[in-house]
Tab-separated table of C-alpha atoms in Angstrom:
chain	number	residue	atom	x	y	z
A	1	UNK	CA	-0.195	7.928	-34.950
A	2	UNK	CA	-4.073	7.974	-34.802
A	3	UNK	CA	-3.508	6.962	-30.876
A	4	UNK	CA	-1.225	9.775	-30.165
A	5	UNK	CA	-3.686	12.220	-32.376
A	6	UNK	CA	-6.456	11.208	-30.204
A	7	UNK	CA	-4.811	11.609	-27.082
A	8	UNK	CA	-4.297	14.986	-27.751
A	9	UNK	CA	-7.387	15.526	-29.113
A	10	UNK	CA	-9.063	13.845	-25.725
A	11	UNK	CA	-6.756	16.185	-23.262
A	12	UNK	CA	-7.647	19.339	-25.096
A	13	UNK	CA	-11.482	18.620	-24.909
A	14	UNK	CA	-11.241	17.998	-21.245
A	15	UNK	CA	-9.798	21.246	-20.165
A	16	UNK	CA	-12.186	22.597	-22.731
A	17	UNK	CA	-14.941	21.318	-21.064
A	18	UNK	CA	-13.677	21.758	-17.367
A	19	UNK	CA	-13.766	25.569	-18.476
A	20	UNK	CA	-17.319	25.456	-20.024
A	21	UNK	CA	-18.611	23.394	-16.942
A	22	UNK	CA	-17.425	25.914	-14.335
A	23	UNK	CA	-18.266	28.689	-16.320
A	24	UNK	CA	-21.992	27.273	-16.713
A	25	UNK	CA	-21.868	26.387	-12.725
A	26	UNK	CA	-20.903	30.119	-12.307
A	27	UNK	CA	-23.742	31.263	-13.936
A	28	UNK	CA	-26.432	28.848	-12.823
A	29	UNK	CA	-25.317	30.049	-8.970
A	30	UNK	CA	-25.823	33.294	-9.902
A	31	UNK	CA	-29.100	32.824	-11.734
A	32	UNK	CA	-30.587	31.091	-8.672
A	33	UNK	CA	-29.432	34.342	-6.743
A	34	UNK	CA	-31.210	36.366	-9.207
A	35	UNK	CA	-34.508	34.086	-9.137
A	36	UNK	CA	-34.016	34.518	-5.420
A	37	UNK	CA	-34.153	38.416	-5.301
A	38	UNK	CA	-36.591	38.569	-7.733
A	39	UNK	CA	-38.913	36.476	-6.351
A	40	UNK	CA	-38.826	37.627	-2.847
A	41	UNK	CA	-39.777	41.156	-3.940
A	42	UNK	CA	-42.556	39.995	-6.426
A	43	UNK	CA	-44.173	37.401	-3.720
A	44	UNK	CA	-43.690	39.356	-0.831
A	45	UNK	CA	-43.142	42.628	-1.422
A	46	UNK	CA	-39.696	43.295	-0.243
A	47	UNK	CA	-36.866	46.090	-1.065
A	48	UNK	CA	-34.230	44.803	-3.361
A	49	UNK	CA	-31.842	44.787	-0.471
A	50	UNK	CA	-34.052	42.608	1.955
A	51	UNK	CA	-34.805	40.368	-0.969
A	52	UNK	CA	-30.903	40.254	-1.878
A	53	UNK	CA	-29.943	39.317	1.743
A	54	UNK	CA	-32.788	37.059	2.459
A	55	UNK	CA	-31.579	35.143	-0.903
A	56	UNK	CA	-27.986	34.894	0.326
A	57	UNK	CA	-28.547	33.454	3.574
A	58	UNK	CA	-31.110	31.105	2.301
A	59	UNK	CA	-28.297	29.710	-0.658
A	60	UNK	CA	-25.437	29.898	2.386
A	61	UNK	CA	-27.705	27.620	4.638
A	62	UNK	CA	-26.462	29.869	7.622
A	63	UNK	CA	-29.772	29.381	9.273
A	64	UNK	CA	-30.198	33.227	10.238
A	65	UNK	CA	-33.755	34.062	11.080
A	66	UNK	CA	-35.945	35.604	8.225
A	67	UNK	CA	-35.837	38.938	7.257
A	68	UNK	CA	-39.448	39.307	7.593
A	69	UNK	CA	-42.633	36.461	8.304
A	70	UNK	CA	-42.955	34.682	5.343
A	71	UNK	CA	-46.945	33.991	4.027
A	72	UNK	CA	-47.364	30.576	2.482
A	73	UNK	CA	-46.402	31.281	-1.045
A	74	UNK	CA	-43.301	32.709	0.476
A	75	UNK	CA	-42.228	29.705	2.257
A	76	UNK	CA	-42.843	27.191	-0.395
A	77	UNK	CA	-40.757	29.820	-2.713
A	78	UNK	CA	-37.979	29.293	-0.450
A	79	UNK	CA	-38.229	25.663	-0.138
A	80	UNK	CA	-37.795	25.462	-3.822
A	81	UNK	CA	-35.045	28.247	-3.416
A	82	UNK	CA	-32.872	25.778	-0.758
A	83	UNK	CA	-33.852	22.721	-3.715
A	84	UNK	CA	-31.963	24.908	-6.308
A	85	UNK	CA	-29.182	26.127	-4.124
A	86	UNK	CA	-28.397	22.694	-2.870
A	87	UNK	CA	-28.497	21.517	-6.874
A	88	UNK	CA	-26.369	24.562	-7.862
A	89	UNK	CA	-23.544	24.628	-5.078
A	90	UNK	CA	-23.349	20.904	-5.619
A	91	UNK	CA	-22.382	21.169	-8.980
A	92	UNK	CA	-20.208	24.018	-8.777
A	93	UNK	CA	-18.691	21.861	-5.771
A	94	UNK	CA	-18.331	18.886	-8.293
A	95	UNK	CA	-16.790	20.907	-11.174
A	96	UNK	CA	-14.349	22.735	-8.767
A	97	UNK	CA	-13.221	19.438	-7.072
A	98	UNK	CA	-12.995	17.797	-10.385
A	99	UNK	CA	-10.902	21.084	-12.149
A	100	UNK	CA	-8.436	20.776	-8.931
A	101	UNK	CA	-7.915	16.654	-8.871
A	102	UNK	CA	-7.751	17.059	-12.800
A	103	UNK	CA	-4.639	19.880	-12.496
A	104	UNK	CA	-6.845	22.490	-14.351
A	105	UNK	CA	-5.796	25.168	-12.529
A	106	UNK	CA	-2.136	24.153	-12.546
A	107	UNK	CA	-2.049	24.005	-16.433
A	108	UNK	CA	-3.725	27.291	-16.541
A	109	UNK	CA	-0.872	29.146	-14.852
A	110	UNK	CA	1.675	26.982	-16.746
A	111	UNK	CA	0.469	28.147	-19.610
A	112	UNK	CA	0.069	31.792	-18.823
A	113	UNK	CA	3.492	31.776	-17.794
A	114	UNK	CA	4.635	30.150	-20.882
A	115	UNK	CA	3.129	32.736	-22.959
A	116	UNK	CA	4.634	35.381	-20.956
A	117	UNK	CA	8.403	33.517	-21.684
A	118	UNK	CA	7.385	33.378	-25.426
A	119	UNK	CA	7.209	36.572	-25.626
A	120	UNK	CA	10.680	37.308	-24.314
A	121	UNK	CA	11.939	35.109	-26.547
A	122	UNK	CA	13.925	36.759	-29.640
A	123	UNK	CA	16.997	35.398	-32.029
A	124	UNK	CA	16.128	31.646	-30.716
A	125	UNK	CA	16.315	28.236	-32.026
A	126	UNK	CA	13.473	25.908	-31.953
A	127	UNK	CA	14.302	22.248	-31.679
A	128	UNK	CA	10.703	20.295	-32.882
A	129	UNK	CA	10.610	16.804	-31.305
A	130	UNK	CA	12.358	15.710	-27.950
A	131	UNK	CA	13.104	11.929	-29.072
A	132	UNK	CA	16.909	10.890	-29.020
A	133	UNK	CA	18.095	13.170	-31.921
A	134	UNK	CA	16.187	16.436	-30.133
A	135	UNK	CA	17.593	15.338	-26.561
A	136	UNK	CA	20.794	15.743	-28.078
A	137	UNK	CA	20.840	18.819	-29.934
A	138	UNK	CA	19.037	20.470	-26.927
A	139	UNK	CA	22.114	19.265	-24.936
A	140	UNK	CA	24.327	20.907	-27.159
A	141	UNK	CA	22.214	24.062	-27.419
A	142	UNK	CA	22.039	24.574	-23.444
A	143	UNK	CA	25.998	23.400	-22.912
A	144	UNK	CA	26.428	26.603	-25.099
A	145	UNK	CA	24.171	28.478	-23.610
A	146	UNK	CA	21.519	29.232	-26.850
A	147	UNK	CA	18.309	30.424	-26.298
A	148	UNK	CA	15.866	27.679	-27.607
A	149	UNK	CA	12.728	26.441	-27.027
A	150	UNK	CA	11.229	22.466	-27.396
A	151	UNK	CA	8.125	21.652	-29.499
A	152	UNK	CA	6.701	18.440	-28.705
A	153	UNK	CA	3.146	16.883	-29.324
A	154	UNK	CA	3.576	14.533	-26.258
A	155	UNK	CA	2.645	15.941	-22.617
A	156	UNK	CA	5.382	13.263	-21.190
A	157	UNK	CA	8.318	14.678	-23.698
A	158	UNK	CA	7.255	18.424	-22.525
A	159	UNK	CA	7.761	17.017	-18.921
A	160	UNK	CA	10.662	15.731	-19.311
A	161	UNK	CA	12.155	18.799	-21.135
A	162	UNK	CA	10.892	20.741	-18.174
A	163	UNK	CA	12.407	18.684	-15.695
A	164	UNK	CA	15.648	19.544	-17.299
A	165	UNK	CA	15.011	23.316	-16.829
A	166	UNK	CA	14.117	24.049	-20.958
A	167	UNK	CA	11.645	25.749	-22.273
A	168	UNK	CA	8.872	23.388	-23.826
A	169	UNK	CA	5.778	23.933	-25.446
A	170	UNK	CA	3.090	21.200	-26.234
A	171	UNK	CA	1.572	21.069	-30.037
A	172	UNK	CA	1.506	19.858	-33.448
A	173	UNK	CA	4.894	21.438	-35.272
A	174	UNK	CA	3.493	21.280	-38.090
A	175	UNK	CA	0.779	23.416	-37.703
A	176	UNK	CA	1.112	27.342	-38.080
A	177	UNK	CA	-0.924	28.022	-34.914
A	178	UNK	CA	1.827	25.723	-33.002
A	179	UNK	CA	4.723	27.637	-34.508
A	180	UNK	CA	3.501	31.044	-33.983
A	181	UNK	CA	2.988	30.296	-30.096
A	182	UNK	CA	6.841	29.855	-30.023
A	183	UNK	CA	7.882	32.946	-32.240
A	184	UNK	CA	8.335	31.738	-35.204
A	185	UNK	CA	8.468	34.964	-36.790
A	186	UNK	CA	11.905	35.993	-34.533
A	187	UNK	CA	13.662	32.506	-34.419
A	188	UNK	CA	17.015	31.912	-35.946
A	189	UNK	CA	16.685	28.382	-37.108
A	190	UNK	CA	14.267	25.677	-36.341
A	191	UNK	CA	15.151	21.885	-36.216
A	192	UNK	CA	12.987	19.398	-36.609
A	193	UNK	CA	13.774	16.081	-34.788
A	194	UNK	CA	10.309	14.346	-35.472
A	195	UNK	CA	10.013	10.507	-35.813
A	196	UNK	CA	8.180	10.668	-39.553
A	197	UNK	CA	9.474	12.518	-42.734
A	198	UNK	CA	6.375	13.627	-43.274
A	199	UNK	CA	6.051	15.593	-40.100
A	200	UNK	CA	9.346	17.076	-40.643
A	201	UNK	CA	8.521	17.833	-43.951
A	202	UNK	CA	4.742	19.361	-43.007
A	203	UNK	CA	7.124	21.495	-40.327
A	204	UNK	CA	9.527	22.198	-42.906
A	205	UNK	CA	7.045	24.081	-45.002
A	206	UNK	CA	5.117	25.888	-42.151
A	207	UNK	CA	8.084	27.568	-40.968
A	208	UNK	CA	9.563	28.555	-44.433
A	209	UNK	CA	5.754	29.940	-44.938
A	210	UNK	CA	5.364	31.797	-41.772
A	211	UNK	CA	9.048	33.020	-41.434
A	212	UNK	CA	11.030	32.529	-45.432
A	213	UNK	CA	14.596	33.841	-43.996
A	214	UNK	CA	15.009	31.180	-40.814
A	215	UNK	CA	17.133	28.840	-41.403
A	216	UNK	CA	15.417	25.468	-41.473
A	217	UNK	CA	17.206	21.950	-40.525
A	218	UNK	CA	15.712	18.471	-40.575
A	219	UNK	CA	16.125	14.704	-39.762
A	220	UNK	CA	15.602	12.410	-42.642
A	221	UNK	CA	15.782	8.735	-42.714
A	222	UNK	CA	16.222	8.086	-46.412
A	223	UNK	CA	18.091	9.579	-49.023
A	224	UNK	CA	14.407	10.047	-50.957
A	225	UNK	CA	13.469	12.200	-47.925
A	226	UNK	CA	16.481	14.082	-47.938
A	227	UNK	CA	15.801	15.088	-51.523
A	228	UNK	CA	11.960	16.215	-50.746
A	229	UNK	CA	12.723	18.326	-47.520
A	230	UNK	CA	15.456	20.028	-49.863
A	231	UNK	CA	12.655	20.774	-52.369
A	232	UNK	CA	10.556	21.434	-49.572
A	233	UNK	CA	12.907	24.338	-48.287
A	234	UNK	CA	14.903	23.303	-45.750
A	235	UNK	CA	18.434	24.312	-45.528
A	236	UNK	CA	20.087	21.372	-44.398
A	237	UNK	CA	19.103	17.746	-44.502
A	238	UNK	CA	21.046	14.917	-42.052
A	239	UNK	CA	20.008	11.557	-42.263
A	240	UNK	CA	21.358	9.918	-38.386
A	241	UNK	CA	22.000	6.647	-40.406
A	242	UNK	CA	23.907	8.010	-43.833
A	243	UNK	CA	25.780	10.502	-41.134
A	244	UNK	CA	26.690	7.688	-38.717
A	245	UNK	CA	27.942	5.513	-41.351
A	246	UNK	CA	30.103	8.206	-43.216
A	247	UNK	CA	31.255	9.212	-39.291
A	248	UNK	CA	31.815	5.168	-38.565
A	249	UNK	CA	33.631	4.700	-41.774
A	250	UNK	CA	35.800	7.714	-41.097
A	251	UNK	CA	37.064	6.468	-37.597
A	252	UNK	CA	38.071	3.465	-38.595
A	253	UNK	CA	40.303	4.503	-41.664
A	254	UNK	CA	41.077	7.938	-40.086
A	255	UNK	CA	40.664	7.599	-36.554
A	256	UNK	CA	43.366	10.574	-36.012
A	257	UNK	CA	41.280	13.136	-38.046
A	258	UNK	CA	38.336	12.089	-36.726
A	259	UNK	CA	39.220	12.485	-33.189
A	260	UNK	CA	41.141	15.887	-33.955
A	261	UNK	CA	37.574	17.344	-35.830
A	262	UNK	CA	35.451	15.962	-33.214
A	263	UNK	CA	37.280	17.601	-30.363
A	264	UNK	CA	37.031	21.063	-32.215
A	265	UNK	CA	33.413	20.419	-32.737
A	266	UNK	CA	32.190	19.359	-29.553
A	267	UNK	CA	34.334	21.133	-27.494
A	268	UNK	CA	36.716	18.183	-25.901
A	269	UNK	CA	39.766	19.631	-27.486
A	270	UNK	CA	40.085	23.193	-25.203
A	271	UNK	CA	42.969	23.937	-27.297
A	272	UNK	CA	41.226	25.205	-30.387
A	273	UNK	CA	37.750	26.152	-31.779
A	274	UNK	CA	35.891	26.397	-35.345
A	275	UNK	CA	33.759	29.418	-35.602
A	276	UNK	CA	31.792	31.214	-38.230
A	277	UNK	CA	31.940	34.979	-39.155
A	278	UNK	CA	29.849	36.805	-41.376
A	279	UNK	CA	31.018	39.776	-43.768
A	280	UNK	CA	28.587	42.657	-43.408
A	281	UNK	CA	28.260	45.433	-45.633
A	282	UNK	CA	29.668	47.713	-42.350
A	283	UNK	CA	32.833	45.125	-41.915
A	284	UNK	CA	36.091	47.673	-43.003
A	285	UNK	CA	37.585	44.279	-44.598
A	286	UNK	CA	34.990	44.462	-47.500
A	287	UNK	CA	36.897	44.692	-50.777
A	288	UNK	CA	40.108	43.543	-49.271
A	289	UNK	CA	41.755	40.465	-49.919
A	290	UNK	CA	43.179	38.337	-47.217
A	291	UNK	CA	46.741	39.238	-47.465
A	292	UNK	CA	45.949	42.845	-47.096
A	293	UNK	CA	43.348	42.399	-44.496
A	294	UNK	CA	46.164	40.499	-42.565
A	295	UNK	CA	43.910	38.089	-40.394
A	296	UNK	CA	46.035	35.447	-39.976
A	297	UNK	CA	48.935	37.954	-38.701
A	298	UNK	CA	47.017	40.049	-36.638
A	299	UNK	CA	44.513	37.571	-34.813
A	300	UNK	CA	46.572	34.373	-35.195
A	301	UNK	CA	43.258	32.750	-36.166
A	302	UNK	CA	43.019	30.517	-39.521
A	303	UNK	CA	40.645	31.189	-42.217
A	304	UNK	CA	39.771	27.375	-43.336
A	305	UNK	CA	37.481	28.483	-46.150
A	306	UNK	CA	34.899	30.927	-47.379
A	307	UNK	CA	31.532	30.227	-47.994
A	308	UNK	CA	30.103	32.850	-50.781
A	309	UNK	CA	26.787	34.815	-50.845
A	310	UNK	CA	25.726	32.543	-53.801
A	311	UNK	CA	26.635	29.288	-51.682
A	312	UNK	CA	29.795	28.678	-53.620
A	313	UNK	CA	32.704	27.282	-50.858
A	314	UNK	CA	35.818	28.383	-51.355
A	315	UNK	CA	38.196	25.872	-49.570
A	316	UNK	CA	41.640	26.769	-48.250
A	317	UNK	CA	41.369	30.449	-49.779
A	318	UNK	CA	44.479	31.916	-50.831
A	319	UNK	CA	46.026	35.345	-50.053
A	320	UNK	CA	44.982	36.814	-53.091
A	321	UNK	CA	41.196	35.833	-51.978
A	322	UNK	CA	38.852	38.901	-51.904
A	323	UNK	CA	36.490	39.039	-48.633
A	324	UNK	CA	33.140	40.389	-50.239
A	325	UNK	CA	29.966	41.782	-48.172
A	326	UNK	CA	27.841	38.588	-47.281
A	327	UNK	CA	30.677	36.044	-47.456
A	328	UNK	CA	30.657	33.715	-44.129
A	329	UNK	CA	34.250	33.058	-43.005
A	330	UNK	CA	35.090	29.575	-41.207
A	331	UNK	CA	38.001	30.028	-38.872
A	332	UNK	CA	40.091	27.963	-36.438
A	333	UNK	CA	41.765	29.368	-33.755
A	334	UNK	CA	42.232	29.411	-29.896
A	335	UNK	CA	39.328	31.447	-27.918
A	336	UNK	CA	41.494	34.372	-27.520
A	337	UNK	CA	42.634	34.064	-31.216
A	338	UNK	CA	38.505	33.904	-32.202
A	339	UNK	CA	38.324	37.285	-30.278
A	340	UNK	CA	40.776	39.122	-31.653
A	341	UNK	CA	39.606	38.278	-35.077
A	342	UNK	CA	35.956	39.788	-34.364
A	343	UNK	CA	37.176	42.795	-33.199
A	344	UNK	CA	39.004	42.813	-36.355
A	345	UNK	CA	36.051	42.002	-38.438
A	346	UNK	CA	33.280	43.745	-36.324
A	347	UNK	CA	35.325	46.690	-34.587
A	348	UNK	CA	33.395	48.127	-31.415
A	349	UNK	CA	33.023	51.725	-33.233
A	350	UNK	CA	30.656	49.753	-35.905
A	351	UNK	CA	28.397	48.487	-32.776
A	352	UNK	CA	27.982	45.460	-34.323
A	353	UNK	CA	27.067	42.420	-32.024
A	354	UNK	CA	29.734	39.781	-31.742
A	355	UNK	CA	28.814	36.143	-32.592
A	356	UNK	CA	28.262	33.562	-29.965
A	357	UNK	CA	31.317	32.156	-27.981
A	358	UNK	CA	32.806	29.009	-28.691
A	359	UNK	CA	31.678	26.253	-26.328
A	360	UNK	CA	33.645	26.502	-22.790
A	361	UNK	CA	35.409	29.253	-23.725
A	362	UNK	CA	37.803	30.405	-20.712
A	363	UNK	CA	36.684	34.061	-19.573
A	364	UNK	CA	38.932	37.274	-20.725
A	365	UNK	CA	41.500	38.362	-18.806
């Protein structure tokens, strides 16, 4: 952990030092140019244009003849000016060469392009950590064409993410400044897949402080960490070990059920999909029962469950269940059935943006 922090610090210090030294080199050169111009004006009594011209050809080592004949003091000053020019130009060339070799200019261009991309991000997802878990999350997002940005402190991970065509930003996800760089205030959800439970906790706390309404999903390595992350504001906490163990047990005890559910969730089963639909105040079905709304008969989609606004989950709702504002319908059906259900819940006249389509949906006829 300490070595990673020192590595990030040294990288930042290196670019900061290069920028400062390049600035100093340019200032030194301009100072020498100014000293030469003023010196010729004072020593030789030339006008500013002749003094500037003589200084320029001296610094450039062009070898043109003198503008006016020089006396002894002028020649001594010219010799000193030549030495100053050699030192200043040598320093500039040295700093510029190091900047090119170290990739400073490429890094500046990359950061500017990255900043422009961040300005256009809206309603996106933030994936913190590009390890094994983070890679799987981003692969799923990419397959469903979900806008997202990867955040990792390791430059190697960022380079690998960029090679895959992902937006990626290097930085510590637990810092407010880093989260603001990836437009946390406009993001829908943040997924914390960092290797340390402490880092995930700090990131969730920072994210919830900057954007209280953002949905935070975090990875945990133990049950104790899961409890702390929930207390820290995480909306969902997942332990790969606990979840993986449960799925392995379910696959052993109920293999057909697991195949069916996995196929629907992952999109491997192209016949049926599961989607969620939010009932807002403009939905014409608010206040109606499922029987009155006739969602099943009109669309063919099946309402599996309803999550109330207070968090209550109604599994297998019956015909008398009333649809309320803020309800989240969890529905299953074919791609056409889900599209039809979306039209029923959010008619075009209401100008409601449709939910994202399920992965690998065939095009409309």
